[in-house]
């Protein structure tokens, strides 16, 4: 069993991932998990296991065995500092958190000879769409120059940042020729609008991710619409476990100083 250190408890994604790790046959939770100052010294029950919540600065190196793999689902503000800590401890890490400086994160991992999967979306069906968008952009740069784009995303009210998934797609859209910037993304966080206008079921108001990309081409005579809509969080946790197992294999193969994306994980 590979021990998995979860960071971001008692948050929603960290919780979903911890539960799936606890159910798995090949992974096990470390006896403690990482949290913010607010929750330091609390404890949390995951299945039958009681996890101690601690800030990373209170973890002694002796508490970490050499085979631990870490997962971070914290906040945009905490993610880089946490990543630096994981890398210092020599832990491979899956970073699902969004809203931080990705280039800085990549630099940090490479310079320290660390190992990480960093991806704004761990859901395999959505990773496939991202791969398709990247393929189109790389193969046909400028093909849609002059076309117009609107992007709308809806998430639970407590989400702090603009969708990292939508922001990542903007990069491909720009290469295709759309004059669109991330500041133009419309973020919907109002539960009343989500319920009445977008039809989000009540039980998923607290955990959903709706994305709609609407392109008008050829002077508005052609409309292309792409949507991906997720209810709940299970699909991200499943992708996270795939990323964990990918990193376990890379560590075994003695790979160092590399940052992977979910497309790499899918390729295996
Ligand atoms: N890559 C993906 O597929 C997905 C990414 N996300 C991203 O994951 C992140 C977390 O999302 P949620 O769980 O919904 O948020 P949340 O707000 O429910 O949880 C965040 C948690 O981080 C904890 N935290 C704050 N500072 C911390 C620190 N220094 N160290 C460790 N933990 C700390 C907070 O106590 C809180 O419990 C967001 O950035 C979100 O965009 C969410 C879903 C899927
Ligand atoms: O906060 C969320 O919930 C999600 N965050 C990720 C993002 O910002 O793209 C992935 C997904 O949209 C769910």
PDB file of C-alpha atoms and ligand atoms in Angstrom:
ATOM      1  CA  UNK A   1       0.000   0.000   0.000  1.00  0.00           C
ATOM      2  CA  UNK A   2       1.396   3.410  -0.949  1.00  0.00           C
ATOM      3  CA  UNK A   3       0.764   6.072   1.730  1.00  0.00           C
ATOM      4  CA  UNK A   4      -1.045   9.166   0.424  1.00  0.00           C
ATOM      5  CA  UNK A   5      -0.749  12.531   2.153  1.00  0.00           C
ATOM      6  CA  UNK A   6      -3.805  14.657   1.403  1.00  0.00           C
ATOM      7  CA  UNK A   7      -3.565  18.454   1.596  1.00  0.00           C
ATOM      8  CA  UNK A   8      -6.637  20.671   1.728  1.00  0.00           C
ATOM      9  CA  UNK A   9      -8.833  18.978   4.305  1.00  0.00           C
ATOM     10  CA  UNK A  10     -11.571  19.512   5.343  1.00  0.00           C
ATOM     11  CA  UNK A  11     -12.234  20.993   1.861  1.00  0.00           C
ATOM     12  CA  UNK A  12     -14.593  19.357  -0.609  1.00  0.00           C
ATOM     13  CA  UNK A  13     -12.089  17.961  -3.132  1.00  0.00           C
ATOM     14  CA  UNK A  14      -9.583  16.818  -0.513  1.00  0.00           C
ATOM     15  CA  UNK A  15     -12.430  15.005   1.237  1.00  0.00           C
ATOM     16  CA  UNK A  16     -13.659  13.316  -1.957  1.00  0.00           C
ATOM     17  CA  UNK A  17     -10.100  12.197  -2.786  1.00  0.00           C
ATOM     18  CA  UNK A  18      -9.382  10.988   0.757  1.00  0.00           C
ATOM     19  CA  UNK A  19     -12.538   8.859   0.697  1.00  0.00           C
ATOM     20  CA  UNK A  20     -11.573   7.254  -2.614  1.00  0.00           C
ATOM     21  CA  UNK A  21      -8.026   6.578  -1.389  1.00  0.00           C
ATOM     22  CA  UNK A  22      -9.458   4.941   1.757  1.00  0.00           C
ATOM     23  CA  UNK A  23     -11.667   2.685  -0.419  1.00  0.00           C
ATOM     24  CA  UNK A  24      -8.828   1.641  -2.741  1.00  0.00           C
ATOM     25  CA  UNK A  25      -6.917  -1.635  -2.540  1.00  0.00           C
ATOM     26  CA  UNK A  26      -3.425  -0.250  -3.282  1.00  0.00           C
ATOM     27  CA  UNK A  27      -3.343   3.169  -1.566  1.00  0.00           C
ATOM     28  CA  UNK A  28      -3.715   4.132   2.106  1.00  0.00           C
ATOM     29  CA  UNK A  29      -4.091   7.467   3.903  1.00  0.00           C
ATOM     30  CA  UNK A  30      -1.230   8.699   6.080  1.00  0.00           C
ATOM     31  CA  UNK A  31      -2.394   9.152   9.705  1.00  0.00           C
ATOM     32  CA  UNK A  32      -2.333  12.931   9.278  1.00  0.00           C
ATOM     33  CA  UNK A  33      -3.377  15.343   6.509  1.00  0.00           C
ATOM     34  CA  UNK A  34      -2.503  18.949   5.726  1.00  0.00           C
ATOM     35  CA  UNK A  35      -4.789  21.866   6.411  1.00  0.00           C
ATOM     36  CA  UNK A  36      -4.872  25.622   7.031  1.00  0.00           C
ATOM     37  CA  UNK A  37      -4.037  27.395  10.319  1.00  0.00           C
ATOM     38  CA  UNK A  38      -7.798  27.566  10.994  1.00  0.00           C
ATOM     39  CA  UNK A  39      -8.181  23.766  11.188  1.00  0.00           C
ATOM     40  CA  UNK A  40      -4.766  22.873  12.642  1.00  0.00           C
ATOM     41  CA  UNK A  41      -5.037  20.214  15.430  1.00  0.00           C
ATOM     42  CA  UNK A  42      -8.590  19.191  14.462  1.00  0.00           C
ATOM     43  CA  UNK A  43      -9.341  15.603  13.469  1.00  0.00           C
ATOM     44  CA  UNK A  44     -11.571  14.098  10.825  1.00  0.00           C
ATOM     45  CA  UNK A  45     -13.115  10.685  10.289  1.00  0.00           C
ATOM     46  CA  UNK A  46     -12.636   9.174   6.801  1.00  0.00           C
ATOM     47  CA  UNK A  47     -14.458   5.849   6.805  1.00  0.00           C
ATOM     48  CA  UNK A  48     -13.118   4.119   9.881  1.00  0.00           C
ATOM     49  CA  UNK A  49      -9.888   6.150   9.968  1.00  0.00           C
ATOM     50  CA  UNK A  50      -9.336   9.179  12.167  1.00  0.00           C
ATOM     51  CA  UNK A  51      -7.016  11.679  10.451  1.00  0.00           C
ATOM     52  CA  UNK A  52      -5.105  14.351  12.327  1.00  0.00           C
ATOM     53  CA  UNK A  53      -5.173  17.725  10.533  1.00  0.00           C
ATOM     54  CA  UNK A  54      -1.950  19.744  10.707  1.00  0.00           C
ATOM     55  CA  UNK A  55      -0.305  22.694   9.013  1.00  0.00           C
ATOM     56  CA  UNK A  56       2.697  21.558   6.972  1.00  0.00           C
ATOM     57  CA  UNK A  57       5.067  23.568   9.188  1.00  0.00           C
ATOM     58  CA  UNK A  58       4.147  21.277  12.100  1.00  0.00           C
ATOM     59  CA  UNK A  59       5.052  18.056  10.277  1.00  0.00           C
ATOM     60  CA  UNK A  60       8.361  16.520  11.352  1.00  0.00           C
ATOM     61  CA  UNK A  61      10.358  14.904   8.488  1.00  0.00           C
ATOM     62  CA  UNK A  62      10.456  11.689  10.566  1.00  0.00           C
ATOM     63  CA  UNK A  63       6.639  11.474  10.224  1.00  0.00           C
ATOM     64  CA  UNK A  64       6.999  10.957   6.464  1.00  0.00           C
ATOM     65  CA  UNK A  65       8.117   7.624   5.053  1.00  0.00           C
ATOM     66  CA  UNK A  66      10.069   7.621   1.783  1.00  0.00           C
ATOM     67  CA  UNK A  67       7.218   6.145  -0.271  1.00  0.00           C
ATOM     68  CA  UNK A  68       4.590   8.839   0.455  1.00  0.00           C
ATOM     69  CA  UNK A  69       2.838  10.569  -2.468  1.00  0.00           C
ATOM     70  CA  UNK A  70       1.058  13.891  -1.837  1.00  0.00           C
ATOM     71  CA  UNK A  71      -2.115  15.412  -3.264  1.00  0.00           C
ATOM     72  CA  UNK A  72      -2.961  19.114  -2.994  1.00  0.00           C
ATOM     73  CA  UNK A  73      -6.502  20.484  -3.249  1.00  0.00           C
ATOM     74  CA  UNK A  74      -6.083  23.644  -1.202  1.00  0.00           C
ATOM     75  CA  UNK A  75      -6.453  27.282  -2.258  1.00  0.00           C
ATOM     76  CA  UNK A  76      -4.899  29.509  -4.928  1.00  0.00           C
ATOM     77  CA  UNK A  77      -3.053  31.347  -2.118  1.00  0.00           C
ATOM     78  CA  UNK A  78      -1.658  28.203  -0.447  1.00  0.00           C
ATOM     79  CA  UNK A  79      -0.827  25.997  -3.436  1.00  0.00           C
ATOM     80  CA  UNK A  80       2.656  27.289  -4.325  1.00  0.00           C
ATOM     81  CA  UNK A  81       3.891  27.293  -0.743  1.00  0.00           C
ATOM     82  CA  UNK A  82       2.555  23.773  -0.265  1.00  0.00           C
ATOM     83  CA  UNK A  83       4.183  22.639  -3.500  1.00  0.00           C
ATOM     84  CA  UNK A  84       7.550  24.028  -2.352  1.00  0.00           C
ATOM     85  CA  UNK A  85       7.149  22.107   0.912  1.00  0.00           C
ATOM     86  CA  UNK A  86       6.298  18.815  -0.852  1.00  0.00           C
ATOM     87  CA  UNK A  87       9.286  19.181  -3.138  1.00  0.00           C
ATOM     88  CA  UNK A  88      11.589  19.921  -0.181  1.00  0.00           C
ATOM     89  CA  UNK A  89      10.395  16.711   1.492  1.00  0.00           C
ATOM     90  CA  UNK A  90      11.109  14.803  -1.748  1.00  0.00           C
ATOM     91  CA  UNK A  91       7.441  13.852  -2.212  1.00  0.00           C
ATOM     92  CA  UNK A  92       5.922  13.381  -5.664  1.00  0.00           C
ATOM     93  CA  UNK A  93       2.721  15.424  -5.739  1.00  0.00           C
ATOM     94  CA  UNK A  94      -0.534  15.674  -7.664  1.00  0.00           C
ATOM     95  CA  UNK A  95      -1.672  19.310  -7.668  1.00  0.00           C
ATOM     96  CA  UNK A  96      -5.347  19.787  -8.532  1.00  0.00           C
ATOM     97  CA  UNK A  97      -5.612  23.254  -7.023  1.00  0.00           C
ATOM     98  CA  UNK A  98      -6.201  26.078  -9.511  1.00  0.00           C
ATOM     99  CA  UNK A  99      -5.597  29.827  -9.587  1.00  0.00           C
ATOM    100  CA  UNK A 100      -1.830  29.965  -8.898  1.00  0.00           C
ATOM    101  CA  UNK A 101       1.157  30.743 -11.124  1.00  0.00           C
ATOM    102  CA  UNK A 102       1.647  27.509 -13.090  1.00  0.00           C
ATOM    103  CA  UNK A 103       4.935  28.629 -14.677  1.00  0.00           C
ATOM    104  CA  UNK A 104       6.398  29.317 -11.243  1.00  0.00           C
ATOM    105  CA  UNK A 105       5.206  25.906 -10.037  1.00  0.00           C
ATOM    106  CA  UNK A 106       6.880  24.149 -12.974  1.00  0.00           C
ATOM    107  CA  UNK A 107      10.125  26.046 -12.368  1.00  0.00           C
ATOM    108  CA  UNK A 108      10.056  25.135  -8.700  1.00  0.00           C
ATOM    109  CA  UNK A 109       9.579  21.399  -9.315  1.00  0.00           C
ATOM    110  CA  UNK A 110      12.159  21.176 -12.099  1.00  0.00           C
ATOM    111  CA  UNK A 111      14.855  23.094 -10.232  1.00  0.00           C
ATOM    112  CA  UNK A 112      14.447  20.919  -7.151  1.00  0.00           C
ATOM    113  CA  UNK A 113      14.402  17.661  -9.132  1.00  0.00           C
ATOM    114  CA  UNK A 114      10.852  16.947  -7.967  1.00  0.00           C
ATOM    115  CA  UNK A 115       8.027  15.046  -9.594  1.00  0.00           C
ATOM    116  CA  UNK A 116       4.494  16.389 -10.089  1.00  0.00           C
ATOM    117  CA  UNK A 117       1.262  16.147 -12.013  1.00  0.00           C
ATOM    118  CA  UNK A 118      -0.285  19.621 -12.189  1.00  0.00           C
ATOM    119  CA  UNK A 119      -3.642  19.957 -13.925  1.00  0.00           C
ATOM    120  CA  UNK A 120      -6.652  22.262 -13.621  1.00  0.00           C
ATOM    121  CA  UNK A 121      -9.014  19.411 -14.445  1.00  0.00           C
ATOM    122  CA  UNK A 122      -8.556  15.758 -13.457  1.00  0.00           C
ATOM    123  CA  UNK A 123     -11.795  14.520 -15.078  1.00  0.00           C
ATOM    124  CA  UNK A 124     -10.757  12.170 -17.889  1.00  0.00           C
ATOM    125  CA  UNK A 125     -13.627  13.098 -20.279  1.00  0.00           C
ATOM    126  CA  UNK A 126     -12.662  16.753 -19.970  1.00  0.00           C
ATOM    127  CA  UNK A 127      -8.961  15.997 -20.376  1.00  0.00           C
ATOM    128  CA  UNK A 128      -9.912  14.440 -23.733  1.00  0.00           C
ATOM    129  CA  UNK A 129     -11.671  17.664 -24.780  1.00  0.00           C
ATOM    130  CA  UNK A 130      -8.637  19.687 -23.697  1.00  0.00           C
ATOM    131  CA  UNK A 131      -6.403  17.411 -25.765  1.00  0.00           C
ATOM    132  CA  UNK A 132      -8.670  17.943 -28.786  1.00  0.00           C
ATOM    133  CA  UNK A 133      -8.553  21.736 -28.339  1.00  0.00           C
ATOM    134  CA  UNK A 134      -4.759  21.663 -28.016  1.00  0.00           C
ATOM    135  CA  UNK A 135      -4.478  19.511 -31.150  1.00  0.00           C
ATOM    136  CA  UNK A 136      -6.655  21.929 -33.153  1.00  0.00           C
ATOM    137  CA  UNK A 137      -4.696  24.949 -31.936  1.00  0.00           C
ATOM    138  CA  UNK A 138      -1.291  23.418 -32.657  1.00  0.00           C
ATOM    139  CA  UNK A 139      -2.351  22.057 -36.042  1.00  0.00           C
ATOM    140  CA  UNK A 140      -4.379  25.016 -37.327  1.00  0.00           C
ATOM    141  CA  UNK A 141      -3.042  28.198 -35.670  1.00  0.00           C
ATOM    142  CA  UNK A 142      -4.987  31.282 -36.766  1.00  0.00           C
ATOM    143  CA  UNK A 143      -7.634  29.195 -38.565  1.00  0.00           C
ATOM    144  CA  UNK A 144     -10.465  31.067 -36.820  1.00  0.00           C
ATOM    145  CA  UNK A 145      -8.911  34.543 -36.863  1.00  0.00           C
ATOM    146  CA  UNK A 146     -11.604  37.189 -36.504  1.00  0.00           C
ATOM    147  CA  UNK A 147     -14.150  34.818 -34.959  1.00  0.00           C
ATOM    148  CA  UNK A 148     -15.859  35.812 -31.721  1.00  0.00           C
ATOM    149  CA  UNK A 149     -16.015  33.843 -28.514  1.00  0.00           C
ATOM    150  CA  UNK A 150     -17.949  33.963 -25.255  1.00  0.00           C
ATOM    151  CA  UNK A 151     -17.164  31.693 -22.306  1.00  0.00           C
ATOM    152  CA  UNK A 152     -19.454  31.133 -19.352  1.00  0.00           C
ATOM    153  CA  UNK A 153     -18.686  28.945 -16.360  1.00  0.00           C
ATOM    154  CA  UNK A 154     -20.717  28.166 -13.262  1.00  0.00           C
ATOM    155  CA  UNK A 155     -19.415  26.694  -9.991  1.00  0.00           C
ATOM    156  CA  UNK A 156     -20.511  26.477  -6.338  1.00  0.00           C
ATOM    157  CA  UNK A 157     -20.752  29.854  -4.620  1.00  0.00           C
ATOM    158  CA  UNK A 158     -17.638  29.325  -2.468  1.00  0.00           C
ATOM    159  CA  UNK A 159     -15.269  28.855  -5.434  1.00  0.00           C
ATOM    160  CA  UNK A 160     -12.664  31.594  -5.099  1.00  0.00           C
ATOM    161  CA  UNK A 161     -11.121  31.774  -8.566  1.00  0.00           C
ATOM    162  CA  UNK A 162     -12.248  31.843 -12.183  1.00  0.00           C
ATOM    163  CA  UNK A 163     -12.359  28.307 -13.605  1.00  0.00           C
ATOM    164  CA  UNK A 164      -8.795  27.110 -14.262  1.00  0.00           C
ATOM    165  CA  UNK A 165     -10.236  24.808 -16.911  1.00  0.00           C
ATOM    166  CA  UNK A 166     -11.805  27.705 -18.809  1.00  0.00           C
ATOM    167  CA  UNK A 167      -8.595  29.735 -18.501  1.00  0.00           C
ATOM    168  CA  UNK A 168      -6.579  26.846 -19.959  1.00  0.00           C
ATOM    169  CA  UNK A 169      -8.945  26.637 -22.930  1.00  0.00           C
ATOM    170  CA  UNK A 170      -8.501  30.334 -23.617  1.00  0.00           C
ATOM    171  CA  UNK A 171      -4.841  29.668 -24.474  1.00  0.00           C
ATOM    172  CA  UNK A 172      -5.889  27.249 -27.241  1.00  0.00           C
ATOM    173  CA  UNK A 173      -8.617  29.642 -28.422  1.00  0.00           C
ATOM    174  CA  UNK A 174      -6.098  32.473 -28.725  1.00  0.00           C
ATOM    175  CA  UNK A 175      -3.793  30.311 -30.848  1.00  0.00           C
ATOM    176  CA  UNK A 176      -6.760  29.477 -33.092  1.00  0.00           C
ATOM    177  CA  UNK A 177      -7.226  33.211 -33.639  1.00  0.00           C
ATOM    178  CA  UNK A 178      -9.899  34.307 -31.173  1.00  0.00           C
ATOM    179  CA  UNK A 179      -9.227  37.739 -29.691  1.00  0.00           C
ATOM    180  CA  UNK A 180     -10.390  36.622 -26.258  1.00  0.00           C
ATOM    181  CA  UNK A 181      -8.778  37.080 -22.829  1.00  0.00           C
ATOM    182  CA  UNK A 182      -9.372  35.307 -19.526  1.00  0.00           C
ATOM    183  CA  UNK A 183     -10.786  38.527 -18.059  1.00  0.00           C
ATOM    184  CA  UNK A 184     -13.739  38.119 -20.442  1.00  0.00           C
ATOM    185  CA  UNK A 185     -14.828  34.795 -18.952  1.00  0.00           C
ATOM    186  CA  UNK A 186     -18.220  35.115 -17.248  1.00  0.00           C
ATOM    187  CA  UNK A 187     -18.170  33.376 -13.850  1.00  0.00           C
ATOM    188  CA  UNK A 188     -21.537  32.557 -12.299  1.00  0.00           C
ATOM    189  CA  UNK A 189     -21.557  31.936  -8.531  1.00  0.00           C
ATOM    190  CA  UNK A 190     -25.149  32.928  -7.682  1.00  0.00           C
ATOM    191  CA  UNK A 191     -27.162  29.818  -6.622  1.00  0.00           C
ATOM    192  CA  UNK A 192     -30.476  31.399  -7.681  1.00  0.00           C
ATOM    193  CA  UNK A 193     -29.188  31.950 -11.225  1.00  0.00           C
ATOM    194  CA  UNK A 194     -27.613  28.494 -11.284  1.00  0.00           C
ATOM    195  CA  UNK A 195     -30.894  26.929 -10.274  1.00  0.00           C
ATOM    196  CA  UNK A 196     -33.358  28.995 -12.347  1.00  0.00           C
ATOM    197  CA  UNK A 197     -31.319  29.844 -15.436  1.00  0.00           C
ATOM    198  CA  UNK A 198     -28.884  26.944 -15.778  1.00  0.00           C
ATOM    199  CA  UNK A 199     -30.984  24.139 -14.281  1.00  0.00           C
ATOM    200  CA  UNK A 200     -28.388  22.970 -11.745  1.00  0.00           C
ATOM    201  CA  UNK A 201     -30.171  20.456  -9.477  1.00  0.00           C
ATOM    202  CA  UNK A 202     -30.488  21.653  -5.859  1.00  0.00           C
ATOM    203  CA  UNK A 203     -28.355  18.792  -4.531  1.00  0.00           C
ATOM    204  CA  UNK A 204     -25.447  19.914  -6.756  1.00  0.00           C
ATOM    205  CA  UNK A 205     -25.514  23.661  -6.120  1.00  0.00           C
ATOM    206  CA  UNK A 206     -22.671  23.030  -3.677  1.00  0.00           C
ATOM    207  CA  UNK A 207     -20.575  21.055  -6.178  1.00  0.00           C
ATOM    208  CA  UNK A 208     -20.887  21.491  -9.929  1.00  0.00           C
ATOM    209  CA  UNK A 209     -18.844  22.766 -12.879  1.00  0.00           C
ATOM    210  CA  UNK A 210     -20.688  23.958 -15.984  1.00  0.00           C
ATOM    211  CA  UNK A 211     -18.704  25.325 -18.921  1.00  0.00           C
ATOM    212  CA  UNK A 212     -20.050  26.705 -22.194  1.00  0.00           C
ATOM    213  CA  UNK A 213     -17.850  28.005 -25.029  1.00  0.00           C
ATOM    214  CA  UNK A 214     -19.838  29.755 -27.778  1.00  0.00           C
ATOM    215  CA  UNK A 215     -17.992  30.751 -30.960  1.00  0.00           C
ATOM    216  CA  UNK A 216     -19.436  32.848 -33.793  1.00  0.00           C
ATOM    217  CA  UNK A 217     -17.499  32.482 -37.046  1.00  0.00           C
ATOM    218  CA  UNK A 218     -17.775  33.680 -40.652  1.00  0.00           C
ATOM    219  CA  UNK A 219     -19.290  37.025 -39.711  1.00  0.00           C
ATOM    220  CA  UNK A 220     -21.729  35.410 -37.284  1.00  0.00           C
ATOM    221  CA  UNK A 221     -23.222  33.020 -39.851  1.00  0.00           C
ATOM    222  CA  UNK A 222     -21.703  29.960 -38.146  1.00  0.00           C
ATOM    223  CA  UNK A 223     -22.077  29.030 -34.478  1.00  0.00           C
ATOM    224  CA  UNK A 224     -19.879  26.452 -32.718  1.00  0.00           C
ATOM    225  CA  UNK A 225     -20.829  25.504 -29.155  1.00  0.00           C
ATOM    226  CA  UNK A 226     -18.851  23.320 -26.787  1.00  0.00           C
ATOM    227  CA  UNK A 227     -20.172  22.404 -23.354  1.00  0.00           C
ATOM    228  CA  UNK A 228     -18.881  20.236 -20.547  1.00  0.00           C
ATOM    229  CA  UNK A 229     -20.944  19.911 -17.428  1.00  0.00           C
ATOM    230  CA  UNK A 230     -20.018  18.030 -14.257  1.00  0.00           C
ATOM    231  CA  UNK A 231     -22.257  17.338 -11.265  1.00  0.00           C
ATOM    232  CA  UNK A 232     -20.492  16.381  -8.031  1.00  0.00           C
ATOM    233  CA  UNK A 233     -16.761  15.741  -7.658  1.00  0.00           C
ATOM    234  CA  UNK A 234     -16.265  11.988  -7.926  1.00  0.00           C
ATOM    235  CA  UNK A 235     -14.882  12.175 -11.474  1.00  0.00           C
ATOM    236  CA  UNK A 236     -11.999  14.459 -10.361  1.00  0.00           C
ATOM    237  CA  UNK A 237     -11.098  12.145  -7.475  1.00  0.00           C
ATOM    238  CA  UNK A 238     -11.000   9.192  -9.872  1.00  0.00           C
ATOM    239  CA  UNK A 239      -8.638  11.114 -12.174  1.00  0.00           C
ATOM    240  CA  UNK A 240      -6.536  12.079  -9.158  1.00  0.00           C
ATOM    241  CA  UNK A 241      -6.022   8.427  -8.238  1.00  0.00           C
ATOM    242  CA  UNK A 242      -4.897   7.725 -11.811  1.00  0.00           C
ATOM    243  CA  UNK A 243      -2.404  10.576 -11.493  1.00  0.00           C
ATOM    244  CA  UNK A 244      -1.150   9.208  -8.158  1.00  0.00           C
ATOM    245  CA  UNK A 245      -0.538   5.759  -9.672  1.00  0.00           C
ATOM    246  CA  UNK A 246       1.203   7.391 -12.654  1.00  0.00           C
ATOM    247  CA  UNK A 247       3.601   9.186 -10.278  1.00  0.00           C
ATOM    248  CA  UNK A 248       4.250   6.001  -8.300  1.00  0.00           C
ATOM    249  CA  UNK A 249       5.343   4.338 -11.560  1.00  0.00           C
ATOM    250  CA  UNK A 250       7.527   7.331 -12.548  1.00  0.00           C
ATOM    251  CA  UNK A 251       9.242   7.366  -9.146  1.00  0.00           C
ATOM    252  CA  UNK A 252       9.913   3.629  -9.472  1.00  0.00           C
ATOM    253  CA  UNK A 253      11.486   4.311 -12.887  1.00  0.00           C
ATOM    254  CA  UNK A 254      13.709   6.903 -11.141  1.00  0.00           C
ATOM    255  CA  UNK A 255      12.332   9.857 -13.136  1.00  0.00           C
ATOM    256  CA  UNK A 256      13.211  13.230 -11.566  1.00  0.00           C
ATOM    257  CA  UNK A 257      12.677  16.950 -12.260  1.00  0.00           C
ATOM    258  CA  UNK A 258       9.524  16.593 -14.343  1.00  0.00           C
ATOM    259  CA  UNK A 259       6.040  18.078 -14.349  1.00  0.00           C
ATOM    260  CA  UNK A 260       3.311  16.137 -16.115  1.00  0.00           C
ATOM    261  CA  UNK A 261      -0.213  17.016 -17.213  1.00  0.00           C
ATOM    262  CA  UNK A 262      -3.267  14.766 -17.322  1.00  0.00           C
ATOM    263  CA  UNK A 263      -2.688  14.015 -21.000  1.00  0.00           C
ATOM    264  CA  UNK A 264       0.623  12.418 -19.947  1.00  0.00           C
ATOM    265  CA  UNK A 265      -1.263  10.425 -17.312  1.00  0.00           C
ATOM    266  CA  UNK A 266      -3.754   9.200 -19.933  1.00  0.00           C
ATOM    267  CA  UNK A 267      -0.922   8.138 -22.240  1.00  0.00           C
ATOM    268  CA  UNK A 268       0.477   6.139 -19.291  1.00  0.00           C
TER     269      UNK A 268
HETATM  270  N1  LIG B   1      -8.046  19.838 -10.873  1.00  0.00           N
HETATM  271  C1  LIG B   1      -9.335  19.488 -10.706  1.00  0.00           C
HETATM  272  O1  LIG B   1      -9.854  18.565 -11.355  1.00  0.00           O
HETATM  273  C2  LIG B   1     -10.153  20.201  -9.697  1.00  0.00           C
HETATM  274  C3  LIG B   1      -9.630  21.278  -9.058  1.00  0.00           C
HETATM  275  N2  LIG B   1     -10.327  21.891  -8.056  1.00  0.00           N
HETATM  276  C4  LIG B   1      -9.613  22.954  -7.371  1.00  0.00           C
HETATM  277  O2  LIG B   1      -9.230  22.460  -6.092  1.00  0.00           O
HETATM  278  C5  LIG B   1      -9.171  23.524  -5.151  1.00  0.00           C
HETATM  279  C6  LIG B   1      -9.987  23.173  -3.926  1.00  0.00           C
HETATM  280  O3  LIG B   1     -11.347  23.112  -4.270  1.00  0.00           O
HETATM  281  P1  LIG B   1     -12.461  22.782  -3.148  1.00  0.00           P
HETATM  282  O4  LIG B   1     -12.102  21.543  -2.417  1.00  0.00           O
HETATM  283  O5  LIG B   1     -13.772  22.876  -3.820  1.00  0.00           O
HETATM  284  O6  LIG B   1     -12.267  24.037  -2.179  1.00  0.00           O
HETATM  285  P2  LIG B   1     -12.622  24.167  -0.633  1.00  0.00           P
HETATM  286  O7  LIG B   1     -12.711  25.615  -0.350  1.00  0.00           O
HETATM  287  O8  LIG B   1     -13.780  23.289  -0.292  1.00  0.00           O
HETATM  288  O9  LIG B   1     -11.335  23.565   0.113  1.00  0.00           O
HETATM  289  C7  LIG B   1     -10.103  24.212   0.208  1.00  0.00           C
HETATM  290  C8  LIG B   1      -9.454  23.726   1.483  1.00  0.00           C
HETATM  291  O10 LIG B   1      -8.091  24.128   1.532  1.00  0.00           O
HETATM  292  C9  LIG B   1      -7.749  24.291   2.888  1.00  0.00           C
HETATM  293  N3  LIG B   1      -6.532  25.081   3.013  1.00  0.00           N
HETATM  294  C10 LIG B   1      -6.385  26.439   3.095  1.00  0.00           C
HETATM  295  N4  LIG B   1      -5.096  26.761   3.247  1.00  0.00           N
HETATM  296  C11 LIG B   1      -4.405  25.581   3.264  1.00  0.00           C
HETATM  297  C12 LIG B   1      -3.041  25.254   3.409  1.00  0.00           C
HETATM  298  N5  LIG B   1      -2.100  26.209   3.565  1.00  0.00           N
HETATM  299  N6  LIG B   1      -2.672  23.954   3.363  1.00  0.00           N
HETATM  300  C13 LIG B   1      -3.598  22.983   3.210  1.00  0.00           C
HETATM  301  N7  LIG B   1      -4.923  23.234   3.095  1.00  0.00           N
HETATM  302  C14 LIG B   1      -5.317  24.516   3.123  1.00  0.00           C
HETATM  303  C15 LIG B   1      -8.973  24.984   3.494  1.00  0.00           C
HETATM  304  O11 LIG B   1      -9.002  24.781   4.869  1.00  0.00           O
HETATM  305  C16 LIG B   1     -10.108  24.263   2.779  1.00  0.00           C
HETATM  306  O12 LIG B   1     -10.552  23.185   3.573  1.00  0.00           O
HETATM  307  C17 LIG B   1      -9.648  24.773  -5.921  1.00  0.00           C
HETATM  308  O13 LIG B   1      -8.527  25.469  -6.369  1.00  0.00           O
HETATM  309  C18 LIG B   1     -10.422  24.188  -7.096  1.00  0.00           C
HETATM  310  O14 LIG B   1     -10.457  25.026  -8.203  1.00  0.00           O
HETATM  311  C19 LIG B   1     -11.559  21.493  -7.695  1.00  0.00           C
HETATM  312  C20 LIG B   1     -12.160  20.449  -8.324  1.00  0.00           C
HETATM  313  C21 LIG B   1     -11.502  19.707  -9.378  1.00  0.00           C
HETATM  314  O1  LIG B   2     -13.517  24.459  -8.028  1.00  0.00           O
HETATM  315  C1  LIG B   2     -14.050  23.525  -8.678  1.00  0.00           C
HETATM  316  O2  LIG B   2     -15.067  22.923  -8.290  1.00  0.00           O
HETATM  317  C2  LIG B   2     -13.428  23.126  -9.939  1.00  0.00           C
HETATM  318  N1  LIG B   2     -12.294  23.675 -10.255  1.00  0.00           N
HETATM  319  C3  LIG B   2     -11.508  23.369 -11.391  1.00  0.00           C
HETATM  320  C4  LIG B   2     -11.307  24.610 -12.237  1.00  0.00           C
HETATM  321  O3  LIG B   2     -11.171  25.706 -11.687  1.00  0.00           O
HETATM  322  O4  LIG B   2     -11.231  24.478 -13.465  1.00  0.00           O
HETATM  323  C5  LIG B   2     -12.027  22.187 -12.159  1.00  0.00           C
HETATM  324  C6  LIG B   2     -13.519  22.069 -12.187  1.00  0.00           C
HETATM  325  O5  LIG B   2     -14.040  23.115 -12.964  1.00  0.00           O
HETATM  326  C7  LIG B   2     -14.071  22.093 -10.772  1.00  0.00           C
END
